[in-house]
Amino acid sequence: MAAEIIDGNSIAKQIRGELEEEIKKLKEENNTTPGLAVVLVGENPASQVYVRMKNKACHDIGVYSEQHSLSKDISEADLLKLIDKLNEDSKIHGILVQLPLPEHIDESKVLYRIKPEKDVDGFHPVNLGKMLIGEPGFLPCTPFGVQKLLIYSGVNLEGAHVVVVGRSNIVGKPVANMLLQKQKDANATVTVCHSRTKDLASITRQADVLIAAIGRPEMITADMVREGAVVIDVGVNRVDDPGRKRGYKLVGDVKFDEVSQKCRAITPVPGGVGPMTITMLLYNTVKSAKNSAA
Ligand code: GUN
């Protein structure tokens, strides 16, 4: 039987609607407008697209946003100066430095300079540490989006076996930790697999919830998935498609056509996890503004 499609666009729209109401309330009751600063260094075309989408998403729901577009040759010291300035700017509640940065700049040094209270990307070690021990902080947007997708789709995580394939710092490791927490909307039994895992399929087949975050096109095939599992595909891979005007198409880490015949529910690519990442960035920015108004 064909699986239920977990519609990221629709869930993202619902959450953005809820945020819009909170923003109105913040304006009325606290005279506060959430503000996001987006820092873009250089002219990476994919980064330019993401930054444009982030600014538009802010505009659409009433978050103030400002873009700082810097030359690829900017020095690390000057970039750090800008971060310091934004850290002190009271109309800015969230700072996002679009990655990747040019090679002459130490990415960690820049990300660690952002005040944890304004780290709406959730990449600062203070926020990652809080996540690990289950304290409130900012959660990284993509894994947070995965958790929200599961919650809004009515998936009961309590005691479920979640298998995460991939151990990146921005998706695999955080999502595994978030779903492991002894908290509501988590409490799962989590297994993390990676490129050195032996007999991967024997583990993925045990998953009630399978999260694919490997970055390899269509690697998860139907034989790796248990009948009735929920499958979340975090992958966004460009593969050649001469039939299309732009010459490529986007596919996930999961072989959608065959896996969707076997599992209970699945996220499509595009239109699954993707729309949730920016939504959770907005969520974190609104949360930061609420924290500052409290
Ligand atoms: N580059 C690719 N994904 C991301 C993200 O989630 N945040 C930032 N800051 N840069 C990225």
PDB file of C-alpha atoms and ligand atoms in Angstrom:
ATOM      1  CA  MET A   1       0.000   0.000   0.000  1.00  0.00           C
ATOM      2  CA  ALA A   2       1.262   3.485  -0.788  1.00  0.00           C
ATOM      3  CA  ALA A   3       2.503   5.446   2.211  1.00  0.00           C
ATOM      4  CA  GLU A   4       1.029   8.594   3.701  1.00  0.00           C
ATOM      5  CA  ILE A   5       3.041  11.578   2.485  1.00  0.00           C
ATOM      6  CA  ILE A   6       4.265  13.800   5.320  1.00  0.00           C
ATOM      7  CA  ASP A   7       3.691  17.232   3.815  1.00  0.00           C
ATOM      8  CA  GLY A   8       6.420  19.560   5.068  1.00  0.00           C
ATOM      9  CA  ASN A   9       4.966  22.549   3.237  1.00  0.00           C
ATOM     10  CA  SER A  10       1.633  22.184   4.955  1.00  0.00           C
ATOM     11  CA  ILE A  11       3.123  21.623   8.455  1.00  0.00           C
ATOM     12  CA  ALA A  12       5.530  24.533   7.929  1.00  0.00           C
ATOM     13  CA  LYS A  13       2.589  26.753   6.942  1.00  0.00           C
ATOM     14  CA  GLN A  14       0.696  25.763  10.068  1.00  0.00           C
ATOM     15  CA  ILE A  15       3.664  26.576  12.331  1.00  0.00           C
ATOM     16  CA  ARG A  16       4.342  29.865  10.509  1.00  0.00           C
ATOM     17  CA  GLY A  17       0.671  30.777  11.068  1.00  0.00           C
ATOM     18  CA  GLU A  18       1.072  30.122  14.797  1.00  0.00           C
ATOM     19  CA  LEU A  19       4.260  32.220  14.840  1.00  0.00           C
ATOM     20  CA  GLU A  20       2.512  35.084  13.064  1.00  0.00           C
ATOM     21  CA  GLU A  21      -0.014  35.240  15.919  1.00  0.00           C
ATOM     22  CA  GLU A  22       2.789  35.266  18.505  1.00  0.00           C
ATOM     23  CA  ILE A  23       4.563  38.059  16.650  1.00  0.00           C
ATOM     24  CA  LYS A  24       1.393  40.178  16.648  1.00  0.00           C
ATOM     25  CA  LYS A  25       1.066  39.610  20.390  1.00  0.00           C
ATOM     26  CA  LEU A  26       4.720  40.511  21.004  1.00  0.00           C
ATOM     27  CA  LYS A  27       4.242  43.747  19.088  1.00  0.00           C
ATOM     28  CA  GLU A  28       1.031  44.667  20.883  1.00  0.00           C
ATOM     29  CA  GLU A  29       1.995  43.661  24.402  1.00  0.00           C
ATOM     30  CA  ASN A  30       5.762  44.255  24.484  1.00  0.00           C
ATOM     31  CA  ASN A  31       6.356  46.640  21.588  1.00  0.00           C
ATOM     32  CA  THR A  32       8.921  44.119  20.333  1.00  0.00           C
ATOM     33  CA  THR A  33       9.454  43.026  16.743  1.00  0.00           C
ATOM     34  CA  PRO A  34      11.632  39.926  16.370  1.00  0.00           C
ATOM     35  CA  GLY A  35      14.748  40.764  14.350  1.00  0.00           C
ATOM     36  CA  LEU A  36      17.122  38.519  12.426  1.00  0.00           C
ATOM     37  CA  ALA A  37      20.505  39.479  10.952  1.00  0.00           C
ATOM     38  CA  VAL A  38      21.626  37.283   8.071  1.00  0.00           C
ATOM     39  CA  VAL A  39      25.315  37.418   7.204  1.00  0.00           C
ATOM     40  CA  LEU A  40      26.393  36.264   3.757  1.00  0.00           C
ATOM     41  CA  VAL A  41      30.068  36.175   2.818  1.00  0.00           C
ATOM     42  CA  GLY A  42      30.938  35.820  -0.870  1.00  0.00           C
ATOM     43  CA  GLU A  43      28.751  34.825  -3.770  1.00  0.00           C
ATOM     44  CA  ASN A  44      28.061  31.107  -3.414  1.00  0.00           C
ATOM     45  CA  PRO A  45      24.904  30.723  -5.579  1.00  0.00           C
ATOM     46  CA  ALA A  46      23.251  28.139  -3.295  1.00  0.00           C
ATOM     47  CA  SER A  47      23.906  30.343  -0.244  1.00  0.00           C
ATOM     48  CA  GLN A  48      22.436  33.340  -2.076  1.00  0.00           C
ATOM     49  CA  VAL A  49      19.249  31.346  -2.735  1.00  0.00           C
ATOM     50  CA  TYR A  50      18.998  30.199   0.910  1.00  0.00           C
ATOM     51  CA  VAL A  51      19.567  33.724   2.225  1.00  0.00           C
ATOM     52  CA  ARG A  52      16.920  35.132  -0.103  1.00  0.00           C
ATOM     53  CA  MET A  53      14.466  32.485   1.106  1.00  0.00           C
ATOM     54  CA  LYS A  54      15.262  33.250   4.746  1.00  0.00           C
ATOM     55  CA  ASN A  55      14.711  36.999   4.261  1.00  0.00           C
ATOM     56  CA  LYS A  56      11.450  36.410   2.420  1.00  0.00           C
ATOM     57  CA  ALA A  57      10.204  34.019   5.113  1.00  0.00           C
ATOM     58  CA  CYS A  58      10.914  36.708   7.738  1.00  0.00           C
ATOM     59  CA  HIS A  59       9.115  39.362   5.733  1.00  0.00           C
ATOM     60  CA  ASP A  60       6.083  37.109   5.173  1.00  0.00           C
ATOM     61  CA  ILE A  61       5.356  36.663   8.886  1.00  0.00           C
ATOM     62  CA  GLY A  62       6.449  40.044  10.238  1.00  0.00           C
ATOM     63  CA  VAL A  63      10.001  39.353  11.452  1.00  0.00           C
ATOM     64  CA  TYR A  64      12.399  42.244  10.819  1.00  0.00           C
ATOM     65  CA  SER A  65      15.411  41.046   8.858  1.00  0.00           C
ATOM     66  CA  GLU A  66      18.572  42.691   7.650  1.00  0.00           C
ATOM     67  CA  GLN A  67      21.086  41.210   5.273  1.00  0.00           C
ATOM     68  CA  HIS A  68      24.822  41.855   5.543  1.00  0.00           C
ATOM     69  CA  SER A  69      26.399  40.871   2.239  1.00  0.00           C
ATOM     70  CA  LEU A  70      30.173  40.899   2.512  1.00  0.00           C
ATOM     71  CA  SER A  71      32.956  40.450  -0.006  1.00  0.00           C
ATOM     72  CA  LYS A  72      34.571  36.998  -0.133  1.00  0.00           C
ATOM     73  CA  ASP A  73      37.831  38.768   0.709  1.00  0.00           C
ATOM     74  CA  ILE A  74      36.660  40.207   4.022  1.00  0.00           C
ATOM     75  CA  SER A  75      39.149  39.513   6.812  1.00  0.00           C
ATOM     76  CA  GLU A  76      38.226  37.263   9.703  1.00  0.00           C
ATOM     77  CA  ALA A  77      38.817  40.187  12.076  1.00  0.00           C
ATOM     78  CA  ASP A  78      36.330  42.394  10.228  1.00  0.00           C
ATOM     79  CA  LEU A  79      33.731  39.637  10.198  1.00  0.00           C
ATOM     80  CA  LEU A  80      34.191  39.161  13.939  1.00  0.00           C
ATOM     81  CA  LYS A  81      33.747  42.933  14.397  1.00  0.00           C
ATOM     82  CA  LEU A  82      30.392  42.741  12.623  1.00  0.00           C
ATOM     83  CA  ILE A  83      29.323  39.831  14.860  1.00  0.00           C
ATOM     84  CA  ASP A  84      30.290  41.884  17.936  1.00  0.00           C
ATOM     85  CA  LYS A  85      28.189  44.783  16.674  1.00  0.00           C
ATOM     86  CA  LEU A  86      25.166  42.562  16.009  1.00  0.00           C
ATOM     87  CA  ASN A  87      25.581  40.923  19.426  1.00  0.00           C
ATOM     88  CA  GLU A  88      25.039  44.382  20.981  1.00  0.00           C
ATOM     89  CA  ASP A  89      22.237  45.517  18.658  1.00  0.00           C
ATOM     90  CA  SER A  90      18.947  45.461  20.606  1.00  0.00           C
ATOM     91  CA  LYS A  91      16.716  45.175  17.523  1.00  0.00           C
ATOM     92  CA  ILE A  92      18.516  41.962  16.519  1.00  0.00           C
ATOM     93  CA  HIS A  93      17.400  38.816  18.362  1.00  0.00           C
ATOM     94  CA  GLY A  94      18.982  36.275  16.064  1.00  0.00           C
ATOM     95  CA  ILE A  95      22.244  36.154  14.091  1.00  0.00           C
ATOM     96  CA  LEU A  96      22.724  33.723  11.257  1.00  0.00           C
ATOM     97  CA  VAL A  97      26.017  33.375   9.428  1.00  0.00           C
ATOM     98  CA  GLN A  98      25.353  31.448   6.235  1.00  0.00           C
ATOM     99  CA  LEU A  99      27.759  28.552   5.748  1.00  0.00           C
ATOM    100  CA  PRO A 100      30.090  27.678   4.145  1.00  0.00           C
ATOM    101  CA  LEU A 101      32.516  30.546   4.758  1.00  0.00           C
ATOM    102  CA  PRO A 102      35.585  31.185   2.543  1.00  0.00           C
ATOM    103  CA  GLU A 103      38.602  29.060   3.429  1.00  0.00           C
ATOM    104  CA  HIS A 104      40.667  31.836   5.003  1.00  0.00           C
ATOM    105  CA  ILE A 105      38.034  32.279   7.719  1.00  0.00           C
ATOM    106  CA  ASP A 106      37.831  29.925  10.686  1.00  0.00           C
ATOM    107  CA  GLU A 107      34.168  28.902  10.717  1.00  0.00           C
ATOM    108  CA  SER A 108      34.181  27.782  14.351  1.00  0.00           C
ATOM    109  CA  LYS A 109      35.738  31.028  15.519  1.00  0.00           C
ATOM    110  CA  VAL A 110      32.950  32.991  13.838  1.00  0.00           C
ATOM    111  CA  LEU A 111      30.100  30.779  15.035  1.00  0.00           C
ATOM    112  CA  TYR A 112      31.455  30.755  18.599  1.00  0.00           C
ATOM    113  CA  ARG A 113      31.571  34.552  18.623  1.00  0.00           C
ATOM    114  CA  ILE A 114      27.776  34.771  18.305  1.00  0.00           C
ATOM    115  CA  LYS A 115      26.208  35.222  21.739  1.00  0.00           C
ATOM    116  CA  PRO A 116      24.465  31.950  22.631  1.00  0.00           C
ATOM    117  CA  GLU A 117      21.324  34.054  23.379  1.00  0.00           C
ATOM    118  CA  LYS A 118      21.253  35.092  19.689  1.00  0.00           C
ATOM    119  CA  ASP A 119      22.407  31.804  18.183  1.00  0.00           C
ATOM    120  CA  VAL A 120      19.153  30.968  16.380  1.00  0.00           C
ATOM    121  CA  ASP A 121      20.977  28.423  14.177  1.00  0.00           C
ATOM    122  CA  GLY A 122      21.723  26.409  17.338  1.00  0.00           C
ATOM    123  CA  PHE A 123      25.342  25.804  16.297  1.00  0.00           C
ATOM    124  CA  HIS A 124      27.069  27.310  19.358  1.00  0.00           C
ATOM    125  CA  PRO A 125      28.624  24.726  21.728  1.00  0.00           C
ATOM    126  CA  VAL A 126      26.689  26.238  24.637  1.00  0.00           C
ATOM    127  CA  ASN A 127      23.389  25.498  22.902  1.00  0.00           C
ATOM    128  CA  LEU A 128      24.573  22.086  21.716  1.00  0.00           C
ATOM    129  CA  GLY A 129      25.670  21.276  25.275  1.00  0.00           C
ATOM    130  CA  LYS A 130      22.300  22.361  26.664  1.00  0.00           C
ATOM    131  CA  MET A 131      20.580  20.177  24.097  1.00  0.00           C
ATOM    132  CA  LEU A 132      22.706  17.210  25.200  1.00  0.00           C
ATOM    133  CA  ILE A 133      21.685  17.545  28.854  1.00  0.00           C
ATOM    134  CA  GLY A 134      18.062  18.444  28.091  1.00  0.00           C
ATOM    135  CA  GLU A 135      18.165  22.094  29.172  1.00  0.00           C
ATOM    136  CA  PRO A 136      16.303  24.801  27.242  1.00  0.00           C
ATOM    137  CA  GLY A 137      18.342  26.601  24.584  1.00  0.00           C
ATOM    138  CA  PHE A 138      18.240  26.944  20.826  1.00  0.00           C
ATOM    139  CA  LEU A 139      17.950  23.703  18.887  1.00  0.00           C
ATOM    140  CA  PRO A 140      19.541  23.411  15.431  1.00  0.00           C
ATOM    141  CA  CYS A 141      16.904  24.084  12.790  1.00  0.00           C
ATOM    142  CA  THR A 142      16.962  20.974  10.585  1.00  0.00           C
ATOM    143  CA  PRO A 143      16.862  18.373  13.384  1.00  0.00           C
ATOM    144  CA  PHE A 144      14.293  20.495  15.210  1.00  0.00           C
ATOM    145  CA  GLY A 145      12.240  20.522  12.005  1.00  0.00           C
ATOM    146  CA  VAL A 146      12.461  16.722  11.809  1.00  0.00           C
ATOM    147  CA  GLN A 147      11.148  16.420  15.362  1.00  0.00           C
ATOM    148  CA  LYS A 148       8.254  18.808  14.608  1.00  0.00           C
ATOM    149  CA  LEU A 149       7.359  16.875  11.445  1.00  0.00           C
ATOM    150  CA  LEU A 150       7.092  13.692  13.514  1.00  0.00           C
ATOM    151  CA  ILE A 151       5.017  15.386  16.210  1.00  0.00           C
ATOM    152  CA  TYR A 152       2.628  17.098  13.779  1.00  0.00           C
ATOM    153  CA  SER A 153       2.202  13.787  11.914  1.00  0.00           C
ATOM    154  CA  GLY A 154       1.094  12.089  15.128  1.00  0.00           C
ATOM    155  CA  VAL A 155       4.060   9.707  15.341  1.00  0.00           C
ATOM    156  CA  ASN A 156       4.455   8.422  18.901  1.00  0.00           C
ATOM    157  CA  LEU A 157       8.177   8.511  19.683  1.00  0.00           C
ATOM    158  CA  GLU A 158       7.887   7.161  23.225  1.00  0.00           C
ATOM    159  CA  GLY A 159       9.871   3.907  23.293  1.00  0.00           C
ATOM    160  CA  ALA A 160      10.034   3.774  19.485  1.00  0.00           C
ATOM    161  CA  HIS A 161      13.235   2.589  17.839  1.00  0.00           C
ATOM    162  CA  VAL A 162      14.609   5.520  15.849  1.00  0.00           C
ATOM    163  CA  VAL A 163      17.489   4.683  13.528  1.00  0.00           C
ATOM    164  CA  VAL A 164      19.493   7.673  12.284  1.00  0.00           C
ATOM    165  CA  VAL A 165      21.757   7.111   9.305  1.00  0.00           C
ATOM    166  CA  GLY A 166      24.435   9.845   9.289  1.00  0.00           C
ATOM    167  CA  ARG A 167      26.413  11.483  12.090  1.00  0.00           C
ATOM    168  CA  SER A 168      26.971  15.065  10.945  1.00  0.00           C
ATOM    169  CA  ASN A 169      27.175  17.837  13.514  1.00  0.00           C
ATOM    170  CA  ILE A 170      24.224  19.668  11.996  1.00  0.00           C
ATOM    171  CA  VAL A 171      21.768  16.790  11.525  1.00  0.00           C
ATOM    172  CA  GLY A 172      22.678  13.233  12.587  1.00  0.00           C
ATOM    173  CA  LYS A 173      24.240  13.861  15.997  1.00  0.00           C
ATOM    174  CA  PRO A 174      21.739  16.505  17.154  1.00  0.00           C
ATOM    175  CA  VAL A 175      18.601  14.704  15.949  1.00  0.00           C
ATOM    176  CA  ALA A 176      19.745  11.509  17.700  1.00  0.00           C
ATOM    177  CA  ASN A 177      20.274  13.430  20.934  1.00  0.00           C
ATOM    178  CA  MET A 178      17.011  15.328  20.726  1.00  0.00           C
ATOM    179  CA  LEU A 179      14.894  12.208  20.231  1.00  0.00           C
ATOM    180  CA  LEU A 180      16.741  10.400  23.021  1.00  0.00           C
ATOM    181  CA  GLN A 181      15.867  12.969  25.700  1.00  0.00           C
ATOM    182  CA  LYS A 182      13.714  11.928  28.627  1.00  0.00           C
ATOM    183  CA  GLN A 183      11.111  14.463  27.570  1.00  0.00           C
ATOM    184  CA  LYS A 184       7.741  14.756  25.910  1.00  0.00           C
ATOM    185  CA  ASP A 185       7.897  14.288  22.129  1.00  0.00           C
ATOM    186  CA  ALA A 186      11.096  12.263  22.484  1.00  0.00           C
ATOM    187  CA  ASN A 187      11.963   9.303  24.758  1.00  0.00           C
ATOM    188  CA  ALA A 188      12.930   7.107  21.817  1.00  0.00           C
ATOM    189  CA  THR A 189      15.480   4.319  21.699  1.00  0.00           C
ATOM    190  CA  VAL A 190      18.022   5.700  19.250  1.00  0.00           C
ATOM    191  CA  THR A 191      20.621   3.947  17.113  1.00  0.00           C
ATOM    192  CA  VAL A 192      23.061   5.991  15.028  1.00  0.00           C
ATOM    193  CA  CYS A 193      24.584   4.384  11.929  1.00  0.00           C
ATOM    194  CA  HIS A 194      27.298   5.791   9.673  1.00  0.00           C
ATOM    195  CA  SER A 195      29.720   5.008   6.878  1.00  0.00           C
ATOM    196  CA  ARG A 196      31.588   2.406   8.957  1.00  0.00           C
ATOM    197  CA  THR A 197      28.507   0.594  10.272  1.00  0.00           C
ATOM    198  CA  LYS A 198      28.594  -3.137   9.573  1.00  0.00           C
ATOM    199  CA  ASP A 199      25.520  -4.671   7.949  1.00  0.00           C
ATOM    200  CA  LEU A 200      23.646  -1.378   7.814  1.00  0.00           C
ATOM    201  CA  ALA A 201      20.460  -2.910   6.383  1.00  0.00           C
ATOM    202  CA  SER A 202      20.038  -5.283   9.316  1.00  0.00           C
ATOM    203  CA  ILE A 203      19.894  -2.243  11.623  1.00  0.00           C
ATOM    204  CA  THR A 204      17.768   0.061   9.450  1.00  0.00           C
ATOM    205  CA  ARG A 205      15.231  -2.789   9.126  1.00  0.00           C
ATOM    206  CA  GLN A 206      14.681  -2.589  12.902  1.00  0.00           C
ATOM    207  CA  ALA A 207      13.599   1.046  12.738  1.00  0.00           C
ATOM    208  CA  ASP A 208      10.117   2.196  13.664  1.00  0.00           C
ATOM    209  CA  VAL A 209      11.323   5.608  12.507  1.00  0.00           C
ATOM    210  CA  LEU A 210      14.165   5.801  10.001  1.00  0.00           C
ATOM    211  CA  ILE A 211      15.942   9.133   9.563  1.00  0.00           C
ATOM    212  CA  ALA A 212      18.206   9.326   6.515  1.00  0.00           C
ATOM    213  CA  ALA A 213      20.790  12.110   6.700  1.00  0.00           C
ATOM    214  CA  ILE A 214      23.704  10.735   4.746  1.00  0.00           C
ATOM    215  CA  GLY A 215      23.976  13.004   1.723  1.00  0.00           C
ATOM    216  CA  ARG A 216      24.058  10.131  -0.784  1.00  0.00           C
ATOM    217  CA  PRO A 217      21.362  10.074  -3.444  1.00  0.00           C
ATOM    218  CA  GLU A 218      18.757   7.320  -3.022  1.00  0.00           C
ATOM    219  CA  MET A 219      20.971   5.131  -0.837  1.00  0.00           C
ATOM    220  CA  ILE A 220      18.115   3.792   1.303  1.00  0.00           C
ATOM    221  CA  THR A 221      16.303   1.133  -0.704  1.00  0.00           C
ATOM    222  CA  ALA A 222      13.113  -0.809   0.079  1.00  0.00           C
ATOM    223  CA  ASP A 223      14.986  -3.875   1.367  1.00  0.00           C
ATOM    224  CA  MET A 224      16.463  -1.666   4.114  1.00  0.00           C
ATOM    225  CA  VAL A 225      13.080  -0.575   5.465  1.00  0.00           C
ATOM    226  CA  ARG A 226      10.656  -2.439   7.684  1.00  0.00           C
ATOM    227  CA  GLU A 227       7.050  -2.727   6.521  1.00  0.00           C
ATOM    228  CA  GLY A 228       5.065   0.014   8.281  1.00  0.00           C
ATOM    229  CA  ALA A 229       8.029   2.205   9.308  1.00  0.00           C
ATOM    230  CA  VAL A 230       7.996   6.022   9.213  1.00  0.00           C
ATOM    231  CA  VAL A 231      10.757   7.389   6.965  1.00  0.00           C
ATOM    232  CA  ILE A 232      12.189  10.908   7.205  1.00  0.00           C
ATOM    233  CA  ASP A 233      14.468  11.877   4.340  1.00  0.00           C
ATOM    234  CA  VAL A 234      16.799  14.761   5.180  1.00  0.00           C
ATOM    235  CA  GLY A 235      18.876  14.412   2.000  1.00  0.00           C
ATOM    236  CA  VAL A 236      18.887  17.028  -0.739  1.00  0.00           C
ATOM    237  CA  ASN A 237      21.037  15.825  -3.631  1.00  0.00           C
ATOM    238  CA  ARG A 238      21.354  17.221  -7.128  1.00  0.00           C
ATOM    239  CA  VAL A 239      21.461  14.521  -9.795  1.00  0.00           C
ATOM    240  CA  ASP A 240      21.817  15.101 -13.533  1.00  0.00           C
ATOM    241  CA  ASP A 241      18.566  15.181 -15.452  1.00  0.00           C
ATOM    242  CA  PRO A 242      19.083  16.217 -19.079  1.00  0.00           C
ATOM    243  CA  GLY A 243      15.286  16.144 -19.543  1.00  0.00           C
ATOM    244  CA  ARG A 244      14.957  19.259 -17.372  1.00  0.00           C
ATOM    245  CA  LYS A 245      15.712  22.803 -18.420  1.00  0.00           C
ATOM    246  CA  ARG A 246      18.052  23.368 -15.470  1.00  0.00           C
ATOM    247  CA  GLY A 247      19.826  20.040 -16.174  1.00  0.00           C
ATOM    248  CA  TYR A 248      19.352  18.454 -12.755  1.00  0.00           C
ATOM    249  CA  LYS A 249      16.698  17.292 -10.316  1.00  0.00           C
ATOM    250  CA  LEU A 250      16.648  17.042  -6.532  1.00  0.00           C
ATOM    251  CA  VAL A 251      16.453  13.639  -4.893  1.00  0.00           C
ATOM    252  CA  GLY A 252      16.720  12.584  -1.274  1.00  0.00           C
ATOM    253  CA  ASP A 253      18.793   9.902   0.431  1.00  0.00           C
ATOM    254  CA  VAL A 254      15.836   7.526   0.110  1.00  0.00           C
ATOM    255  CA  LYS A 255      14.679   5.734  -3.045  1.00  0.00           C
ATOM    256  CA  PHE A 256      11.228   7.246  -2.759  1.00  0.00           C
ATOM    257  CA  ASP A 257       9.336   5.217  -5.389  1.00  0.00           C
ATOM    258  CA  GLU A 258      10.092   1.829  -3.875  1.00  0.00           C
ATOM    259  CA  VAL A 259      10.319   2.764  -0.177  1.00  0.00           C
ATOM    260  CA  SER A 260       6.964   4.601  -0.305  1.00  0.00           C
ATOM    261  CA  GLN A 261       5.310   1.310  -1.337  1.00  0.00           C
ATOM    262  CA  LYS A 262       6.469  -0.351   1.839  1.00  0.00           C
ATOM    263  CA  CYS A 263       6.529   2.184   4.677  1.00  0.00           C
ATOM    264  CA  ARG A 264       3.604   3.754   6.561  1.00  0.00           C
ATOM    265  CA  ALA A 265       4.591   7.402   6.071  1.00  0.00           C
ATOM    266  CA  ILE A 266       7.400   9.224   4.296  1.00  0.00           C
ATOM    267  CA  THR A 267       8.640  12.751   3.603  1.00  0.00           C
ATOM    268  CA  PRO A 268       9.104  13.708  -0.062  1.00  0.00           C
ATOM    269  CA  VAL A 269      12.100  15.600  -1.478  1.00  0.00           C
ATOM    270  CA  PRO A 270      11.513  18.426  -2.094  1.00  0.00           C
ATOM    271  CA  GLY A 271       8.608  19.400   0.165  1.00  0.00           C
ATOM    272  CA  GLY A 272       9.415  17.372   3.286  1.00  0.00           C
ATOM    273  CA  VAL A 273      12.151  18.424   5.704  1.00  0.00           C
ATOM    274  CA  GLY A 274      13.305  21.391   3.566  1.00  0.00           C
ATOM    275  CA  PRO A 275      10.484  23.845   4.369  1.00  0.00           C
ATOM    276  CA  MET A 276      10.838  23.024   8.065  1.00  0.00           C
ATOM    277  CA  THR A 277      14.431  24.263   8.386  1.00  0.00           C
ATOM    278  CA  ILE A 278      13.580  27.905   7.699  1.00  0.00           C
ATOM    279  CA  THR A 279      10.412  27.583   9.774  1.00  0.00           C
ATOM    280  CA  MET A 280      12.423  26.545  12.819  1.00  0.00           C
ATOM    281  CA  LEU A 281      14.813  29.441  12.214  1.00  0.00           C
ATOM    282  CA  LEU A 282      11.786  31.742  12.443  1.00  0.00           C
ATOM    283  CA  TYR A 283      10.625  29.852  15.528  1.00  0.00           C
ATOM    284  CA  ASN A 284      13.994  30.334  17.230  1.00  0.00           C
ATOM    285  CA  THR A 285      14.072  34.031  16.321  1.00  0.00           C
ATOM    286  CA  VAL A 286      10.613  34.586  17.797  1.00  0.00           C
ATOM    287  CA  LYS A 287      11.639  32.619  20.896  1.00  0.00           C
ATOM    288  CA  SER A 288      14.726  34.802  21.293  1.00  0.00           C
ATOM    289  CA  ALA A 289      12.602  37.956  21.012  1.00  0.00           C
ATOM    290  CA  LYS A 290      10.222  36.560  23.643  1.00  0.00           C
ATOM    291  CA  ASN A 291      13.187  35.811  25.917  1.00  0.00           C
ATOM    292  CA  SER A 292      14.440  39.376  25.568  1.00  0.00           C
ATOM    293  CA  ALA A 293      10.981  40.833  26.227  1.00  0.00           C
ATOM    294  CA  ALA A 294      10.395  38.677  29.323  1.00  0.00           C
TER     295      ALA A 294
HETATM  296  N1  GUN B   1      24.325  26.285   5.160  1.00  0.00           N
HETATM  297  C1  GUN B   1      23.615  25.185   4.855  1.00  0.00           C
HETATM  298  N2  GUN B   1      22.683  24.950   5.796  1.00  0.00           N
HETATM  299  C2  GUN B   1      22.808  25.924   6.725  1.00  0.00           C
HETATM  300  C3  GUN B   1      22.126  26.232   7.940  1.00  0.00           C
HETATM  301  O1  GUN B   1      21.187  25.545   8.386  1.00  0.00           O
HETATM  302  N3  GUN B   1      22.558  27.332   8.597  1.00  0.00           N
HETATM  303  C4  GUN B   1      23.578  28.084   8.133  1.00  0.00           C
HETATM  304  N4  GUN B   1      23.936  29.130   8.863  1.00  0.00           N
HETATM  305  N5  GUN B   1      24.236  27.842   7.032  1.00  0.00           N
HETATM  306  C5  GUN B   1      23.841  26.762   6.328  1.00  0.00           C
END
